[in-house]
mmCIF file of C-alpha atoms in Angstrom:
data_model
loop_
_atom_site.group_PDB
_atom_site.id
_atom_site.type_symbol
_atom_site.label_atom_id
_atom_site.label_comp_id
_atom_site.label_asym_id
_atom_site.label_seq_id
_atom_site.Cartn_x
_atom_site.Cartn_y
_atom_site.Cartn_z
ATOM 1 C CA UNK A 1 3.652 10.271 1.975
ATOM 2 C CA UNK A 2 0.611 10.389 -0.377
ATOM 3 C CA UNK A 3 -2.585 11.532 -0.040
ATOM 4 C CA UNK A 4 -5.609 12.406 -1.692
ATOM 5 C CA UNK A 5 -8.310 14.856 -0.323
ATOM 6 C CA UNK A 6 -11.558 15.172 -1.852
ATOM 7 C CA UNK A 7 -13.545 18.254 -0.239
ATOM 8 C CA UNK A 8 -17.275 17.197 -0.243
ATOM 9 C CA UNK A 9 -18.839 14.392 0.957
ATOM 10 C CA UNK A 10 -21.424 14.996 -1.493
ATOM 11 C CA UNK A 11 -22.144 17.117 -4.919
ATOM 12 C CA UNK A 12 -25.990 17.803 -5.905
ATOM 13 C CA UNK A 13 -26.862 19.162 -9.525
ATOM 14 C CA UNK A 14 -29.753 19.307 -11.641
ATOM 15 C CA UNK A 15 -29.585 16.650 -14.939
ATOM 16 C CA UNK A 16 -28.433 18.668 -17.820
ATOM 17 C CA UNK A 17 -26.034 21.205 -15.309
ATOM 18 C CA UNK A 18 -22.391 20.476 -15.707
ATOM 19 C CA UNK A 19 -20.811 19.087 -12.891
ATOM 20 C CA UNK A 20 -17.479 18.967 -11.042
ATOM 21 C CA UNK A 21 -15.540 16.474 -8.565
ATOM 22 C CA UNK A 22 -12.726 18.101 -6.462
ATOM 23 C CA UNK A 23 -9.821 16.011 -6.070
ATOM 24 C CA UNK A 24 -6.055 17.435 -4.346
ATOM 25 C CA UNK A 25 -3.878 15.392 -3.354
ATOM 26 C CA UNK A 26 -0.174 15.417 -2.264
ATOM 27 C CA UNK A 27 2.955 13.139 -3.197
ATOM 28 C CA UNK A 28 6.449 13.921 -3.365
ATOM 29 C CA UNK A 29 7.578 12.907 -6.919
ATOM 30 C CA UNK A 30 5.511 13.397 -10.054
ATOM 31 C CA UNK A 31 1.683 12.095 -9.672
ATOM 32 C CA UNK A 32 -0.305 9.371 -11.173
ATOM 33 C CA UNK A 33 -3.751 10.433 -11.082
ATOM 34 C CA UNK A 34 -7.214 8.137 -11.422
ATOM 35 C CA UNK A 35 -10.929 8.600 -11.214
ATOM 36 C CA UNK A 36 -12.832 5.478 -10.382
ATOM 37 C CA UNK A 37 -16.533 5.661 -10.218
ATOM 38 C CA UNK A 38 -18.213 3.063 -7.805
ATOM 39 C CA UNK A 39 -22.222 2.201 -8.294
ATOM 40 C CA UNK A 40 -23.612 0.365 -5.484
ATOM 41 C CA UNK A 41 -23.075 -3.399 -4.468
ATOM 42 C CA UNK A 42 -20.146 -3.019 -7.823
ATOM 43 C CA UNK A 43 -16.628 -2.830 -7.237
ATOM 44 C CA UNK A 44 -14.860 0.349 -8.960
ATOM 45 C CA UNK A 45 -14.919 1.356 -12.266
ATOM 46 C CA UNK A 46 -12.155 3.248 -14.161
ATOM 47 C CA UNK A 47 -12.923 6.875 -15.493
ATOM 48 C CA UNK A 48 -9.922 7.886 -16.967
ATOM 49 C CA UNK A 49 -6.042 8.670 -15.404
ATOM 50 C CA UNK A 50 -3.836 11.317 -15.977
ATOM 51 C CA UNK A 51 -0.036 10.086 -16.706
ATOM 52 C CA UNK A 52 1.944 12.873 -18.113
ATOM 53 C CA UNK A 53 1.277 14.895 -21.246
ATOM 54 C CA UNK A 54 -2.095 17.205 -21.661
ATOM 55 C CA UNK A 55 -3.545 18.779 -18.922
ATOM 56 C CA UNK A 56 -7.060 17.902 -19.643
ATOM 57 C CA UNK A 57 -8.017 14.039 -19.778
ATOM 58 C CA UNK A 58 -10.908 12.382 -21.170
ATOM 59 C CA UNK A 59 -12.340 9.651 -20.098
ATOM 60 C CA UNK A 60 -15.272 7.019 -20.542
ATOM 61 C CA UNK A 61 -18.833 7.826 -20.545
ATOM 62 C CA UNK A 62 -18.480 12.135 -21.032
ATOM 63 C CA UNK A 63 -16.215 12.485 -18.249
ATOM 64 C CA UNK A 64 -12.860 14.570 -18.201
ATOM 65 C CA UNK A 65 -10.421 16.181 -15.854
ATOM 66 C CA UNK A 66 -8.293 18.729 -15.910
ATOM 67 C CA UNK A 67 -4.590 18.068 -14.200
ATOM 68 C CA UNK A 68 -3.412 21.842 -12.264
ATOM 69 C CA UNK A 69 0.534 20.869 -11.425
ATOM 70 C CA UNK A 70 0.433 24.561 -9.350
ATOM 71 C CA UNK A 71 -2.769 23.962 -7.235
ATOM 72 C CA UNK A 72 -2.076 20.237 -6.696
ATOM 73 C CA UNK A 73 -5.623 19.419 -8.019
ATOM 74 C CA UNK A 74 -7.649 16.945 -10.396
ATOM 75 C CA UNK A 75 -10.833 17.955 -11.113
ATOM 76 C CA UNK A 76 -13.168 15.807 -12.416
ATOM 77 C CA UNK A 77 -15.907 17.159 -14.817
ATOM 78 C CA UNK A 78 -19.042 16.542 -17.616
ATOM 79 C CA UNK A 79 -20.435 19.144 -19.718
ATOM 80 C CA UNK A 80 -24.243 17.718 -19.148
ATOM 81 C CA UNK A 81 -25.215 15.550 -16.012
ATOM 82 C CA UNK A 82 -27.077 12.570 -16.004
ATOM 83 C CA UNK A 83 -29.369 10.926 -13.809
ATOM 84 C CA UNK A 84 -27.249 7.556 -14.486
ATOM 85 C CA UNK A 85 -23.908 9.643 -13.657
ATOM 86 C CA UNK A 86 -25.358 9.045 -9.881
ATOM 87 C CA UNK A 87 -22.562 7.316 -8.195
ATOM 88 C CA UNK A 88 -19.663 7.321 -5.453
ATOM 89 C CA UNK A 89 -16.646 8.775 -7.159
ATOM 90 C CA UNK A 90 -13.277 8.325 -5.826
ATOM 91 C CA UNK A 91 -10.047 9.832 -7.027
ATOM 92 C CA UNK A 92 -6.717 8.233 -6.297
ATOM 93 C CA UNK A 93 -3.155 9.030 -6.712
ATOM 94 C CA UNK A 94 0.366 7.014 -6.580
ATOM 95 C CA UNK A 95 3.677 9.011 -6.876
ATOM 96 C CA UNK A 96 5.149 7.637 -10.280
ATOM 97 C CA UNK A 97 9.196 8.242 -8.273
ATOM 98 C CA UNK A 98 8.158 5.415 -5.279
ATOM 99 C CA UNK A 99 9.731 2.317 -7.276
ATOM 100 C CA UNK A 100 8.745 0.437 -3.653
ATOM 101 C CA UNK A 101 5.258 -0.039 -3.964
ATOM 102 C CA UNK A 102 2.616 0.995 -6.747
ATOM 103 C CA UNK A 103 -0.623 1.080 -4.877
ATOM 104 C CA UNK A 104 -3.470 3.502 -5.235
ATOM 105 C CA UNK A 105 -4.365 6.027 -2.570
ATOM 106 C CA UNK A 106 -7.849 6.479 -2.574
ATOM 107 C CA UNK A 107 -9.820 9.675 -1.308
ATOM 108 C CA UNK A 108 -12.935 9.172 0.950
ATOM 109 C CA UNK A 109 -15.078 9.142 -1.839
ATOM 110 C CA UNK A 110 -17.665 12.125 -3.250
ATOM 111 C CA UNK A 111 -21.334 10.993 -3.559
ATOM 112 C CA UNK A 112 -22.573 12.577 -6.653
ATOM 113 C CA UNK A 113 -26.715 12.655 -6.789
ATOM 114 C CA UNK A 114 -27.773 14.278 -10.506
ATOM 115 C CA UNK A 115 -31.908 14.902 -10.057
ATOM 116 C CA UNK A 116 -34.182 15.167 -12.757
ATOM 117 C CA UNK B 1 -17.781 -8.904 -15.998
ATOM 118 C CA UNK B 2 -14.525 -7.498 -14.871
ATOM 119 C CA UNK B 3 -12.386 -10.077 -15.564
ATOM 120 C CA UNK B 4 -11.165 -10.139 -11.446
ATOM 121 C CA UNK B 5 -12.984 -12.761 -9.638
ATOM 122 C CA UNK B 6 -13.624 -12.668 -5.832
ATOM 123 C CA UNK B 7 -15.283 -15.262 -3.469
ATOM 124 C CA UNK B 8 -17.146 -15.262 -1.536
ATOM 125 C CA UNK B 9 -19.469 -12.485 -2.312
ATOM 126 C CA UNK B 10 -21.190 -12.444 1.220
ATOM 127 C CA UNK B 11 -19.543 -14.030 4.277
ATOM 128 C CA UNK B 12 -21.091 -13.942 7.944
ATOM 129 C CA UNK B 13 -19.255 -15.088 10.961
ATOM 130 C CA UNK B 14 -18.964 -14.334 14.557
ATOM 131 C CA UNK B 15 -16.217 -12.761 16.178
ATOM 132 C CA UNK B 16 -13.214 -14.451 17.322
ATOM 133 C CA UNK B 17 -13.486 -16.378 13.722
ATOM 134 C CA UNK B 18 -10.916 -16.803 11.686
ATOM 135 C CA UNK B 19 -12.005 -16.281 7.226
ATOM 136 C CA UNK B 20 -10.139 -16.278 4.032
ATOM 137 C CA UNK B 21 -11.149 -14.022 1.306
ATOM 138 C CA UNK B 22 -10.288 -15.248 -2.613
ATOM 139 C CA UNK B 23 -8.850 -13.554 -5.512
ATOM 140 C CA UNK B 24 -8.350 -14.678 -8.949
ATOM 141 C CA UNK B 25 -6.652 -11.625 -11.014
ATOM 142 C CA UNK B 26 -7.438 -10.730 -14.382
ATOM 143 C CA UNK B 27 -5.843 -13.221 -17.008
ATOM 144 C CA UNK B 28 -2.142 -11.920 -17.227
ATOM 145 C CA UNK B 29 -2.024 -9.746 -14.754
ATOM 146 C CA UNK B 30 0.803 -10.537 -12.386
ATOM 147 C CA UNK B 31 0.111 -7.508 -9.552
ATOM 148 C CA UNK B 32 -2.491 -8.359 -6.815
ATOM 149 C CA UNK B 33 -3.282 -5.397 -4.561
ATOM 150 C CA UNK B 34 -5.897 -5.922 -1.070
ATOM 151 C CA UNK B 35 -8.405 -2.949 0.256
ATOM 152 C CA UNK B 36 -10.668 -2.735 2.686
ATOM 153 C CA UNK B 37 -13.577 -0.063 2.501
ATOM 154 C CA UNK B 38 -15.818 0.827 5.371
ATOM 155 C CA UNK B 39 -18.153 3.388 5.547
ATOM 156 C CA UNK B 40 -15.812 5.554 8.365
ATOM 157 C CA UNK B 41 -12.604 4.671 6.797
ATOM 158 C CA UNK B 42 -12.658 5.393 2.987
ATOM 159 C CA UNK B 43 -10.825 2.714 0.598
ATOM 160 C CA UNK B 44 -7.732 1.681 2.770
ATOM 161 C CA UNK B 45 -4.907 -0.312 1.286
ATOM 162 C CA UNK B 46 -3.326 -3.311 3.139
ATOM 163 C CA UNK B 47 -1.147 -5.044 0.949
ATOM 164 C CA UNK B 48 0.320 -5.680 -2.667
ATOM 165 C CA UNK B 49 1.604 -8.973 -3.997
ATOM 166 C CA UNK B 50 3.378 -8.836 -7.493
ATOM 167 C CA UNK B 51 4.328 -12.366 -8.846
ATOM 168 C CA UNK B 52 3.770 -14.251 -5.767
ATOM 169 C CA UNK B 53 6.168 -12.043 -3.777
ATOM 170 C CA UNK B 54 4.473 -9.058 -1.278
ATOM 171 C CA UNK B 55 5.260 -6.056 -2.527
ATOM 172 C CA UNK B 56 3.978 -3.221 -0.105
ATOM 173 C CA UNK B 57 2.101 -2.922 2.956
ATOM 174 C CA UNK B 58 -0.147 -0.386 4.046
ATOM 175 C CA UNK B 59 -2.845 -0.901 6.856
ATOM 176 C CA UNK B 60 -2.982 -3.760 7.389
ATOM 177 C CA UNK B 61 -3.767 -5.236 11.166
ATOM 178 C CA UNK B 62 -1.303 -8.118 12.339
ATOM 179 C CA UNK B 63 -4.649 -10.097 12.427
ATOM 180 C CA UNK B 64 -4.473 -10.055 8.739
ATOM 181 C CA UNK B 65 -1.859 -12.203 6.433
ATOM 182 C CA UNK B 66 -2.222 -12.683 2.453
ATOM 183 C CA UNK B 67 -0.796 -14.358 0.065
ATOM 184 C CA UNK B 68 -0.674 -15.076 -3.696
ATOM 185 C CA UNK B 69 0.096 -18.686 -5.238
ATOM 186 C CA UNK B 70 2.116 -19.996 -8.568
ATOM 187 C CA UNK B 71 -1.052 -19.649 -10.172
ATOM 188 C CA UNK B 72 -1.410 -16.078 -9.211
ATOM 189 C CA UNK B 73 -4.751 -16.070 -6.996
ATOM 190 C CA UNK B 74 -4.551 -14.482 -4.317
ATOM 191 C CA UNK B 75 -5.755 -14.935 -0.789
ATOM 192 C CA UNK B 76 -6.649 -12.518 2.370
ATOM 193 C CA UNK B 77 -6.739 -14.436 5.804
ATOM 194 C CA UNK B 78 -8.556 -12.279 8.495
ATOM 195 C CA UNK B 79 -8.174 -13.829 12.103
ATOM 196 C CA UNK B 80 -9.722 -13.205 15.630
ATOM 197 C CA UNK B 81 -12.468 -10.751 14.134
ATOM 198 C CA UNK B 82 -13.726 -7.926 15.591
ATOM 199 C CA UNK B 83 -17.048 -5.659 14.653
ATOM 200 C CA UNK B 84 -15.163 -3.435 13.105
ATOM 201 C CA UNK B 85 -13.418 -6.030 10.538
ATOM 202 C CA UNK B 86 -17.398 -5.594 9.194
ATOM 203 C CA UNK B 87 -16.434 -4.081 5.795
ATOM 204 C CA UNK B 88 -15.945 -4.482 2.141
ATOM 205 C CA UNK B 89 -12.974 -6.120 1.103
ATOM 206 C CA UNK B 90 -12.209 -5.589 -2.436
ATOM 207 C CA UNK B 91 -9.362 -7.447 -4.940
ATOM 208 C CA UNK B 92 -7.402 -5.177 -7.674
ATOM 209 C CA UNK B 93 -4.930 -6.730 -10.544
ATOM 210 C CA UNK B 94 -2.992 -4.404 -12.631
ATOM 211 C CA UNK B 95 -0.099 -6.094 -15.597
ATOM 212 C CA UNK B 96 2.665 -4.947 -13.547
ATOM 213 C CA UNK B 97 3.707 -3.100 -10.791
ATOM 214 C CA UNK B 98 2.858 -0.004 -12.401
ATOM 215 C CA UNK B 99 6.735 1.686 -12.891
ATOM 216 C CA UNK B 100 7.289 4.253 -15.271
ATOM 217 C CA UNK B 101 4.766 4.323 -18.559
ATOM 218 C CA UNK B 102 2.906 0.934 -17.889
ATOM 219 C CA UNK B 103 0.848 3.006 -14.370
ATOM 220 C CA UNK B 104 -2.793 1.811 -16.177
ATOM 221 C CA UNK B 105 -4.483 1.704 -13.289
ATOM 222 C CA UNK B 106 -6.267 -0.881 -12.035
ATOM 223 C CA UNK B 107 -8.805 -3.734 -12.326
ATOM 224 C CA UNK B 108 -11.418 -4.514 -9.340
ATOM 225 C CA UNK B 109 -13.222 -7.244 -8.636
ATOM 226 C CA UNK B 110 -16.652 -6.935 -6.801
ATOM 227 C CA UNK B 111 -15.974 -7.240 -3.502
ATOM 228 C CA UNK B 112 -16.622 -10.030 -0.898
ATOM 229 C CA UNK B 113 -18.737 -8.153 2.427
ATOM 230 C CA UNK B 114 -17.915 -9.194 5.342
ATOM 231 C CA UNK B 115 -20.033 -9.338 7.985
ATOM 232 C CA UNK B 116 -18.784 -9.973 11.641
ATOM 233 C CA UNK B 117 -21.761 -10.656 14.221
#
């Protein structure tokens, strides 16, 4: 089965500090791997996805994230935070080898807050 | 403007009430894909639809039933609510189902809340 984990609930950092997402997840074939970024009362935005092919991914609005075969994990990351980067970030995964379905599996969701 | 249109945006009912939910996918996409998210529960799939035929389930209650029409809308029946139906229901399209190269992702809608009082 697949699954996505995302570790904290909630990341804090100061506008201008980089910042990082944490994003595992588990499937049995070769992953597909997205970032969505959810601002209240919206429905989700895509960030970028990881497919096959370089490790490191970049995405819309300063965002990348770097694919890690060996520890499972898709970290999202930004060089400088922004205030407006405040959001509900969810990563999601779908194993490219299950021809039965093609949904998503979302995480729970990380709550980033940037302060100024 | 997304491009994936749900209605209604805000729906209130009481429980025991039966509601449908409606989707209209993203011109030319063909895949249709249901979630619910709830505050306890995360973003929980409950059901694909590719071309008018159901293509995967995942948690979906027996309570709920979709569908998606010729014209490729889509539409999510909830029946005999409960309190804890209360949640965001959100529509995705994608082009196709998302085999080998084409896996773009997905388009979402903005949700219809439901309320159940």
């Amino acid at each position: 089965a697949q699954s996505v984990a995302q570790p904290e609930d909630q990341v804090n950092v100061a506008e201008g500090n980089p910042l990082t997402v944490k994003c595992t997840y588990s499937v049995s074939g070769n992953p597909y791997l997205f970032w969505y970024v959810q601002y209240p009362n919206r429905g989700l935005q895509f960030l970028l996805k990881y497919i096959t092919g370089d490790n490191l991914v970049k995405g819309s609005y300063g965002f990348e994230a770097e694919f890690n075969k060996s520890q499972t994990s898709f970290h999202l990351k930004k060089p400088s935070a922004l205030v407006s980067d405040s959001a509900l970030y969810f990563c999601a995964v779908r194993d490219s080898g299950n021809q039965a379905g093609t949904a998503l599996i979302f995480g729970k969701g990380t709550t980033l807050s940037v302060s100024s | 403007d997304s491009g994936v249109t749900q209605t209604p945006k805000h729906l209130i009912t009481a429980t025991g009430q039966r509601v449908t939910l409606r989707c209209s996918p993203r011109s030319g996409d063909l895949s249709v894909y249901w979630y619910q998210q709830s505050l306890d529960q995360g973003l929980q799939f409950l059901i694909q639809y590719y071309n008018g035929e159901e293509r995967a389930k995942g948690n979906i209650l027996e309570r709920f039933s979709a569908q998606q029409f010729p014209d490729l809308h889509s539409e999510l029946n909830l029946s005999s609510l409960e309190l804890g139906d209360s949640a965001l229901y959100f529509c995705a399209s994608s082009e196709r189902p998302m085999t080998g190269r084409y896996s773009y992702g997905y388009t979402f809608g903005s949700g219809t809340r439901l309320t159940v009082v």
